[in-house]
PDB file of C-alpha atoms in Angstrom:
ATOM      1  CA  UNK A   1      35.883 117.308  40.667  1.00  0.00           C
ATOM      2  CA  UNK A   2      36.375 113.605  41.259  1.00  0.00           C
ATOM      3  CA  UNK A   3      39.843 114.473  43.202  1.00  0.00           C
ATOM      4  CA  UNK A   4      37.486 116.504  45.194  1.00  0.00           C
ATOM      5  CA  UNK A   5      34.802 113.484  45.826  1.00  0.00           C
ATOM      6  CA  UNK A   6      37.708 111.639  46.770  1.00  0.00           C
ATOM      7  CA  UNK A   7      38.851 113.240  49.488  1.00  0.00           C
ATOM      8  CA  UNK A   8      35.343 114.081  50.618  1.00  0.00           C
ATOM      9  CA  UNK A   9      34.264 110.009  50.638  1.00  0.00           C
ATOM     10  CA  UNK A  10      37.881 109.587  52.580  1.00  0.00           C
ATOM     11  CA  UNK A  11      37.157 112.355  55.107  1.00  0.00           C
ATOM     12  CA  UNK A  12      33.592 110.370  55.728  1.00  0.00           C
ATOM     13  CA  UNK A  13      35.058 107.155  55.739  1.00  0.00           C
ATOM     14  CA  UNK A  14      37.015 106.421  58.856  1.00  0.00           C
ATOM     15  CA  UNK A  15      38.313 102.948  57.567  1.00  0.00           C
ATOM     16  CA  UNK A  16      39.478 104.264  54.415  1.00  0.00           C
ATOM     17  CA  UNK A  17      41.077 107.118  56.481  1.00  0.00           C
ATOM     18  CA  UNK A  18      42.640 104.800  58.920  1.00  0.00           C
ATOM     19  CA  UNK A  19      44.369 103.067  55.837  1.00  0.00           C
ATOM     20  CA  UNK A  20      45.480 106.272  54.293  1.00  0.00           C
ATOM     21  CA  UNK A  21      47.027 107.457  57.573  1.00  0.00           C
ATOM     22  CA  UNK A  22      48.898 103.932  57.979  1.00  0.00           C
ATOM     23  CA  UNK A  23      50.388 103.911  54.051  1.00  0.00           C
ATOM     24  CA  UNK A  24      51.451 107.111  54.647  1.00  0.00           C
ATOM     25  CA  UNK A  25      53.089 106.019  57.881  1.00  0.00           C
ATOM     26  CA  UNK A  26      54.873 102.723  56.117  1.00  0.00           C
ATOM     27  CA  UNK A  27      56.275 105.637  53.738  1.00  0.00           C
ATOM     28  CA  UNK A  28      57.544 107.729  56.209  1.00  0.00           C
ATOM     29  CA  UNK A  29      59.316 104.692  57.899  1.00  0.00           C
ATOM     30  CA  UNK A  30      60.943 102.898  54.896  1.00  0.00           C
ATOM     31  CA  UNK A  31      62.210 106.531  53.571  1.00  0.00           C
ATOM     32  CA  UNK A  32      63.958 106.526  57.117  1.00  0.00           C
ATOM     33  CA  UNK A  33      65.208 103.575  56.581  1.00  0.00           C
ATOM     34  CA  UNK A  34      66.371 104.096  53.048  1.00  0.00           C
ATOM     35  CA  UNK A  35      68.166 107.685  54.378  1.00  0.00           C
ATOM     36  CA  UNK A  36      69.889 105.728  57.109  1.00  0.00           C
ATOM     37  CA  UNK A  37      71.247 102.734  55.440  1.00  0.00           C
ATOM     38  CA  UNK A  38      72.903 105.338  52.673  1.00  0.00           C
ATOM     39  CA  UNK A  39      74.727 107.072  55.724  1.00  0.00           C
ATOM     40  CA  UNK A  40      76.392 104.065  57.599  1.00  0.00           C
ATOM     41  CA  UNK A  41      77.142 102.752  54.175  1.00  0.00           C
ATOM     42  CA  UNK A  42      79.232 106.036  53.129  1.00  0.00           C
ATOM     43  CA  UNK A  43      83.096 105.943  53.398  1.00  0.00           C
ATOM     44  CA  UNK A  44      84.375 107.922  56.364  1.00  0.00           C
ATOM     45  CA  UNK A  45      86.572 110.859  55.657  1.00  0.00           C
ATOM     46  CA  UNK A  46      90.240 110.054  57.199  1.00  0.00           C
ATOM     47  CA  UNK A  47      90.258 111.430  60.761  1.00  0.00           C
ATOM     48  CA  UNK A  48      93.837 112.840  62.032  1.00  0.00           C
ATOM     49  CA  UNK A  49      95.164 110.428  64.900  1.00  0.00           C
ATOM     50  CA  UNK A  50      93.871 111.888  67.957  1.00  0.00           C
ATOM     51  CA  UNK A  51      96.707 112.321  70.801  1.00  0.00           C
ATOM     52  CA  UNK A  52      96.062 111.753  74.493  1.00  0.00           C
ATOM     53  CA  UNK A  53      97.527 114.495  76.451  1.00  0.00           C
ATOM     54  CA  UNK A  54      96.634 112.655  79.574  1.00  0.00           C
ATOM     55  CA  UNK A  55      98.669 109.549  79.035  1.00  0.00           C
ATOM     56  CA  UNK A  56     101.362 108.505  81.219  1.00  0.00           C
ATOM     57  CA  UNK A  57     104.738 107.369  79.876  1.00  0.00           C
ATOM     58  CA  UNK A  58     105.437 104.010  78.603  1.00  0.00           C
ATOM     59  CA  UNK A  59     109.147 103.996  79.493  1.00  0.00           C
ATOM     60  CA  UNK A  60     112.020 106.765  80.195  1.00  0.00           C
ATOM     61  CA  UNK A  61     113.241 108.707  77.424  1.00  0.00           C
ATOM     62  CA  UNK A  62     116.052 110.534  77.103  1.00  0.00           C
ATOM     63  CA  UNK A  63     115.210 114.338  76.596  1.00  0.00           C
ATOM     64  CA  UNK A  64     118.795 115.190  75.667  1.00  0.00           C
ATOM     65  CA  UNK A  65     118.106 112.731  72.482  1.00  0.00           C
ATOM     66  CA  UNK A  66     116.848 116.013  70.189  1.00  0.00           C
ATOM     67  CA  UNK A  67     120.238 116.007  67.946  1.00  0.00           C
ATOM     68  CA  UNK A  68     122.469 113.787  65.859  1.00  0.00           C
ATOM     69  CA  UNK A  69     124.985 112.817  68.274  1.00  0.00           C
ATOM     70  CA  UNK A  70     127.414 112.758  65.413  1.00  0.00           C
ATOM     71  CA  UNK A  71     126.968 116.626  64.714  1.00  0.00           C
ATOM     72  CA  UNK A  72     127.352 117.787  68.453  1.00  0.00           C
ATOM     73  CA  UNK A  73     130.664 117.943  69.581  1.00  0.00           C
ATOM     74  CA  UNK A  74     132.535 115.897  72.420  1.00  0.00           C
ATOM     75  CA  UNK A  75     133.204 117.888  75.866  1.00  0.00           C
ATOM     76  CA  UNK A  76     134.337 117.449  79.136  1.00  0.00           C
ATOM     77  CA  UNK A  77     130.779 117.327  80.677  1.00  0.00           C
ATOM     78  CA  UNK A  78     129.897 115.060  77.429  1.00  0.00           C
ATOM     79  CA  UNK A  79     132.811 112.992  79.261  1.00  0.00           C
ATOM     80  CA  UNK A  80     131.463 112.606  82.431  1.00  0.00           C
ATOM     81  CA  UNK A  81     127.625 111.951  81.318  1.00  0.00           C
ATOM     82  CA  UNK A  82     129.064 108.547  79.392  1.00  0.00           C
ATOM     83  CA  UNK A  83     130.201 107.340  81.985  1.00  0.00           C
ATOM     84  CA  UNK A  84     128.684 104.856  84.393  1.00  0.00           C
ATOM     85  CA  UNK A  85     128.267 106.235  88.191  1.00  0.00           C
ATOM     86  CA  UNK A  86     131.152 104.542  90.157  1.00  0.00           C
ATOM     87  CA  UNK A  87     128.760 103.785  93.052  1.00  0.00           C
ATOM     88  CA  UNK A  88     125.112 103.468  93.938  1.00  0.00           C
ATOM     89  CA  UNK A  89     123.308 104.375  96.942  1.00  0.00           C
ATOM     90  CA  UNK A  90     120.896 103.135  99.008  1.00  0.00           C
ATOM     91  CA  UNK A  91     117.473 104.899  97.911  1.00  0.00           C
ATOM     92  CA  UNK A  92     115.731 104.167 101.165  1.00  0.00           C
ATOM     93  CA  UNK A  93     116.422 102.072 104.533  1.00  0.00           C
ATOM     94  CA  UNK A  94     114.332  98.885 104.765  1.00  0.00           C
ATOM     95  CA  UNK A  95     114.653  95.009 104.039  1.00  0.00           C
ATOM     96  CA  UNK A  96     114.785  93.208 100.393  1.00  0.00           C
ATOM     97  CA  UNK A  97     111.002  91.779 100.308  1.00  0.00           C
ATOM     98  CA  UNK A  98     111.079  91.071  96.547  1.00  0.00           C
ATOM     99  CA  UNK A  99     113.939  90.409  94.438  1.00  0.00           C
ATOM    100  CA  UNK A 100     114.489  91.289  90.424  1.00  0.00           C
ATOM    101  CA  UNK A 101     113.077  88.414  88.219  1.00  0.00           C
ATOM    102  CA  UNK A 102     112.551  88.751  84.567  1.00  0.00           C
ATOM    103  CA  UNK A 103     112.032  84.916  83.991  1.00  0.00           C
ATOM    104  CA  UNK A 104     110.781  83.527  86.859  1.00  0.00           C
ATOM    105  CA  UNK A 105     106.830  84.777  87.753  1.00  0.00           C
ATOM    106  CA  UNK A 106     106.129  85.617  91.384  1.00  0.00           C
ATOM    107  CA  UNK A 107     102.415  85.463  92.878  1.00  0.00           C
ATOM    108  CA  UNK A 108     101.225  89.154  93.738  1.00  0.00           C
ATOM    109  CA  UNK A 109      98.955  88.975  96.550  1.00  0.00           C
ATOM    110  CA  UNK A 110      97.086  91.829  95.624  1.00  0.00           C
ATOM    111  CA  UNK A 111      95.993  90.711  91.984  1.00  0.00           C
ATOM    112  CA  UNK A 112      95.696  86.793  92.977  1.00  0.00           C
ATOM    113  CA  UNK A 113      97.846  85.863  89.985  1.00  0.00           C
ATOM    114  CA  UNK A 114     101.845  85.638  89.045  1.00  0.00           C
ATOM    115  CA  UNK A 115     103.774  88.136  87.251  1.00  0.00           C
ATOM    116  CA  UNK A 116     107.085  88.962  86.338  1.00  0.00           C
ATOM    117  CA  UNK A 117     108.640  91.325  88.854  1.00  0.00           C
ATOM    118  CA  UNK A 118     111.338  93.580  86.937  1.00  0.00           C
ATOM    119  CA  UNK A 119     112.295  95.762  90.295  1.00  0.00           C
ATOM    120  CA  UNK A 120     112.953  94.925  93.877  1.00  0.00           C
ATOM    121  CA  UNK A 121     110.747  95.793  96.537  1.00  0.00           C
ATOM    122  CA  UNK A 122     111.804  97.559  99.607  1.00  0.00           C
ATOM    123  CA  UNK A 123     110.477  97.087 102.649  1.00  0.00           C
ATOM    124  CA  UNK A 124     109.974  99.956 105.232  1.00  0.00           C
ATOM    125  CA  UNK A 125     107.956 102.388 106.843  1.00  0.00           C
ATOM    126  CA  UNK A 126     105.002 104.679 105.262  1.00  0.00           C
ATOM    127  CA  UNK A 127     106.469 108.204 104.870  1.00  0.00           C
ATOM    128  CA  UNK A 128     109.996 106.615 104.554  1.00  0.00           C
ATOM    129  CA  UNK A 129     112.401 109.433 102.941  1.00  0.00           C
ATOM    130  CA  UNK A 130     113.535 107.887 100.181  1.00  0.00           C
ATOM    131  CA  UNK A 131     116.674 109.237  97.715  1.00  0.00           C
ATOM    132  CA  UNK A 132     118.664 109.525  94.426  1.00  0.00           C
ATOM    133  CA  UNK A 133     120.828 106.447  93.767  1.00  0.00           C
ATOM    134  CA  UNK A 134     123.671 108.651  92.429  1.00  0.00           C
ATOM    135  CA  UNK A 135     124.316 111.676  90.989  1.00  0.00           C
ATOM    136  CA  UNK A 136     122.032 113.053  88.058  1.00  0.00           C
ATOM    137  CA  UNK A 137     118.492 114.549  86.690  1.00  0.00           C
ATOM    138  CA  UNK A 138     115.362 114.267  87.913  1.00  0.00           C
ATOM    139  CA  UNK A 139     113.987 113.071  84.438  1.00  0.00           C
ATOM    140  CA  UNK A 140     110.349 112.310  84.508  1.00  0.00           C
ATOM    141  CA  UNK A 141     107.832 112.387  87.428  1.00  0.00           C
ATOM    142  CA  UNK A 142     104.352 111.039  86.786  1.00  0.00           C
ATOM    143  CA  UNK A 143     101.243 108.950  88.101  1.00  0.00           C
ATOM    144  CA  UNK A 144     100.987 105.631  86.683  1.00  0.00           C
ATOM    145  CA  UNK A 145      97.189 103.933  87.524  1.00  0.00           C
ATOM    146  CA  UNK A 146      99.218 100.467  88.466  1.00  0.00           C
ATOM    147  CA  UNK A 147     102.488 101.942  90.351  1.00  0.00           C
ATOM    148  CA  UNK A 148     101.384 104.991  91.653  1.00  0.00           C
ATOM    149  CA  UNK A 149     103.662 108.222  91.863  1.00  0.00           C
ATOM    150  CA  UNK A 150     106.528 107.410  89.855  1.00  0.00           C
ATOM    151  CA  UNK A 151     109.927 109.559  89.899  1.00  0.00           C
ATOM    152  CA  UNK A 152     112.782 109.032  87.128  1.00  0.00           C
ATOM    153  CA  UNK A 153     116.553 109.744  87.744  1.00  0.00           C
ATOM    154  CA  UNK A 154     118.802 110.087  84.706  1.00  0.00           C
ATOM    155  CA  UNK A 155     122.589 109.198  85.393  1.00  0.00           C
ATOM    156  CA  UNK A 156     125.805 108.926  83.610  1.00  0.00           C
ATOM    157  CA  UNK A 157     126.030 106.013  81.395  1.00  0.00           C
ATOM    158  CA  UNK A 158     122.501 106.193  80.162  1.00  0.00           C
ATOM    159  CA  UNK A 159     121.198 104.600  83.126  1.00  0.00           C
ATOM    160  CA  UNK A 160     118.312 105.578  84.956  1.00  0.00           C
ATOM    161  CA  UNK A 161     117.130 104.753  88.242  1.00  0.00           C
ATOM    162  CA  UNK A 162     113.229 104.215  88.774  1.00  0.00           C
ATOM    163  CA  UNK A 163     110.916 105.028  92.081  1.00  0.00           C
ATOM    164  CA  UNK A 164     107.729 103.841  91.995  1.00  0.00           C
ATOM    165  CA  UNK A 165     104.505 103.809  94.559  1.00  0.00           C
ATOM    166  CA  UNK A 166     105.769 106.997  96.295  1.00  0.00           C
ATOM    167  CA  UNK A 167     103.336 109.274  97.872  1.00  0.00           C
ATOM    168  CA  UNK A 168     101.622 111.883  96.044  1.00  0.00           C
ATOM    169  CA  UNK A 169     103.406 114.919  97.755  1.00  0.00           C
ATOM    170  CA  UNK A 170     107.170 116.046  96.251  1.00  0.00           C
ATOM    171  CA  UNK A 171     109.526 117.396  98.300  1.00  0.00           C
ATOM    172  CA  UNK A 172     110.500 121.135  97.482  1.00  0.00           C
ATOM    173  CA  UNK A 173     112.306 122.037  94.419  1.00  0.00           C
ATOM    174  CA  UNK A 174     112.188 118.501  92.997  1.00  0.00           C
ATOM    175  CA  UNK A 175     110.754 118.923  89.612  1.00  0.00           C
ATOM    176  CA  UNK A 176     111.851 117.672  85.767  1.00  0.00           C
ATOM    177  CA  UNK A 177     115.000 119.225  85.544  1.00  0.00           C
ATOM    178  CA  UNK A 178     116.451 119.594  88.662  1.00  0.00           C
ATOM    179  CA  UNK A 179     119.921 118.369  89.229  1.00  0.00           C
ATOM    180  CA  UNK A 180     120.095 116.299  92.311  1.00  0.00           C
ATOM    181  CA  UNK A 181     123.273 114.170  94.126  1.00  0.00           C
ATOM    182  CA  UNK A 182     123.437 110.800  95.480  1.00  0.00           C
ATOM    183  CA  UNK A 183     121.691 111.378  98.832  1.00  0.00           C
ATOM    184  CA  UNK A 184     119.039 113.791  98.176  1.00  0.00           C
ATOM    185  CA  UNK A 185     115.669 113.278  99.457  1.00  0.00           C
ATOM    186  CA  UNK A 186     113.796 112.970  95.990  1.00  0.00           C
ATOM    187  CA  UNK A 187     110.056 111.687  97.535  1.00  0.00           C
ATOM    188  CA  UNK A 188     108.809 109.584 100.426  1.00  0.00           C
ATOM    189  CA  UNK A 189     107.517 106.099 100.309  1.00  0.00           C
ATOM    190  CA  UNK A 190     103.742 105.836  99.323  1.00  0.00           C
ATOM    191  CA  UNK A 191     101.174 103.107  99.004  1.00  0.00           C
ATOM    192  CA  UNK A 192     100.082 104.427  95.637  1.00  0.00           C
ATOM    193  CA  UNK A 193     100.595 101.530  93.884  1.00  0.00           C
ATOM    194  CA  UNK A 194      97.437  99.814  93.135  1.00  0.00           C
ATOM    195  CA  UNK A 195      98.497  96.467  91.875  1.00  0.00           C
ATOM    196  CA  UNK A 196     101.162  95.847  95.223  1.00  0.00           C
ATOM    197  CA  UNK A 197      98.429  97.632  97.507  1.00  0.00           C
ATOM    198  CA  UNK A 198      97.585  94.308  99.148  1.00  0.00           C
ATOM    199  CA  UNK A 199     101.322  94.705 100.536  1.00  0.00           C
ATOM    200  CA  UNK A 200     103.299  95.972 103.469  1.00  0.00           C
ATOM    201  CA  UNK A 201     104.921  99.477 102.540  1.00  0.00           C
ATOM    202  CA  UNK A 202     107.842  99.662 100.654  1.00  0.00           C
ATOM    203  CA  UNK A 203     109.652 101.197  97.594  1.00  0.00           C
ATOM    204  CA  UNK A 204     109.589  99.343  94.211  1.00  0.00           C
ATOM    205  CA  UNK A 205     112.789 100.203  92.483  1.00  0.00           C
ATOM    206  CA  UNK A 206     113.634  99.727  88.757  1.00  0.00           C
ATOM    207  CA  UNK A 207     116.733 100.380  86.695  1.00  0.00           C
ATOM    208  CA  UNK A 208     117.745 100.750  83.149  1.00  0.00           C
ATOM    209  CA  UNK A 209     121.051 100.786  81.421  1.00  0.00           C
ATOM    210  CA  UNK A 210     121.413 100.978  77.517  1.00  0.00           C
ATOM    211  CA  UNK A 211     117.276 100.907  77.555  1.00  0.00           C
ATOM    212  CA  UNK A 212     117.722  97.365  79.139  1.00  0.00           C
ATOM    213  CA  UNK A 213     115.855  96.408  82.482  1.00  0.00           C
ATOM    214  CA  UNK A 214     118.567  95.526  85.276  1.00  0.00           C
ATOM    215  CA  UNK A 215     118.292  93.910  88.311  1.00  0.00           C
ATOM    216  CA  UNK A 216     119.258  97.257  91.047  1.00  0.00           C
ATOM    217  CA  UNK A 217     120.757  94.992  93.546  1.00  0.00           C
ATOM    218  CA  UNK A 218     123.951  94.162  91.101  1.00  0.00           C
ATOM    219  CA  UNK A 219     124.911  98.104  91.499  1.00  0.00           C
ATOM    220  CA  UNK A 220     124.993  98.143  95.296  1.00  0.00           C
ATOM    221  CA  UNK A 221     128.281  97.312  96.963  1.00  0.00           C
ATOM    222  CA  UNK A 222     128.448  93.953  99.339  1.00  0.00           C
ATOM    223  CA  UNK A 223     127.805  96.711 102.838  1.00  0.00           C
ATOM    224  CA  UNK A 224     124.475  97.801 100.998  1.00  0.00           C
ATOM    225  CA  UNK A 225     123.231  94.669 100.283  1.00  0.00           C
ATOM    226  CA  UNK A 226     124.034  93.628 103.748  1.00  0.00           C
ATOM    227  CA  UNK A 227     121.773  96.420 105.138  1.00  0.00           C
ATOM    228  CA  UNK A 228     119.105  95.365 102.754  1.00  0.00           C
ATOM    229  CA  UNK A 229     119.056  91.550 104.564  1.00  0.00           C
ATOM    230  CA  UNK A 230     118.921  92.568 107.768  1.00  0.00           C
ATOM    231  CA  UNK A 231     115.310  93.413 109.308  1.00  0.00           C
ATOM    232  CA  UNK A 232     115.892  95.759 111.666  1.00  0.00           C
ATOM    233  CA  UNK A 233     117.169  98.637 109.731  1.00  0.00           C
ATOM    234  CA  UNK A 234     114.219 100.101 108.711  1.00  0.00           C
ATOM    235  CA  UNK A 235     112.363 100.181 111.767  1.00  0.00           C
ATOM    236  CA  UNK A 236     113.310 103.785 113.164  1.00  0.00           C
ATOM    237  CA  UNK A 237     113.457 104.979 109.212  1.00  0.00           C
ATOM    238  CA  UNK A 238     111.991 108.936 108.079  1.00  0.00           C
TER     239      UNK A 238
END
């Protein structure tokens, strides 16, 4: 009976009922809070790593690396892959704008700063034909967000010769895989590369040995580096 009056004075009482309504209000709040404090304060379960499928590569590996060298056995084609090419090519005719410098920091006109430059740049035309260095394996091809279209050539000696800020469209039949010779038309030059956009057209060329950055220009013979000062080359190149 006097739970009943209660209520009854509370329904008639508009203050009183205003107060009820806001308690209950306060309670609903600090049990919100109470709930959501205990969640962020529990211990996350371990998630698995998660893998980016869409991530380009961060250097050129060797897919022929899948067994113990010491278990597979030497052969005449074993032979020949050890060995250093006995001459490099000319990828692409055009002038030397930028030499190899891992020490020294060049300015880039397109990011307003200085940099390392650990290729050579090429000058030449847009739509340039540009080739393999020597004979071996189209290793990796892939779109990098600062170089651009980026093509991979494995060669004897575990040396591989780079091509970056090529244009988007391949020539037929070159894909991961495909055997090519010193000579073949492996892409054309681009202007892909974001962070050398700012710059005339040209090739940027890298080139590993061993897994160590090289400077190209100490492959090519004393007739190709000629070609490569003279500025007049390029001019009718396709």
């Amino acid at each position: 009976m006097q739970k009943n009056k209660f209520f009854l004075k509370l329904r008639e009482d508009k203050g009183a009922r205003a107060i009820a309504v806001t308690v209950l209000v306060m309670l609903l709040v600090l049990t919100a809070i109470i709930v959501t404090t205990v969640i962020a304060n529990r211990t996350p379960e371990e998630m698995p790593p998660i893998e980016d499928e869409g991530s380009e590569p961060t250097g050129v590996e060797d897919p022929d690396d899948s067994e113990d060298p010491d278990t597979q056995e030497p052969d005449d084609k074993d032979e020949q892959t050890s060995v250093l090419p006995g001459r490099f090519v000319l990828p692409v005719s055009g002038v030397l704008a930028k030499e190899h410098d891992a020490s020294v920091q060049v300015f880039s006109p397109t990011m307003k700063d200085y940099r390392t430059h650990l290729g050579i740049d090429i000058s030449t035309v847009a739509g340039a034909s540009v080739s393999a260095m020597a004979d071996g394996v189209i290793s990796q091809i892939w779109d990098d967000f600062s170089m651009g279209r980026c093509v991979a050539v494995k060669h004897g000696g575990d040396a591989y010769t780079i091509y970056k800020n090529l244009s988007g469209e391949m020539p037929d039949g070159i894909a991961v895989g495909t055997p090519v010779k010193a000579g073949d038309v492996i892409g054309t030059v681009g202007e892909s590369a974001m962070v050398e956009i700012a710059e005339e057209p040209h090739l940027h060329l890298e080139m590993t040995v061993g897994g160590l950055q090289v400077d190209p220009t100490d492959y090519l013979d004393s007739d190709a580096m000629a070609t490569l000062r003279e500025d007049t080359n390029y001019e009718d190149a396709s």
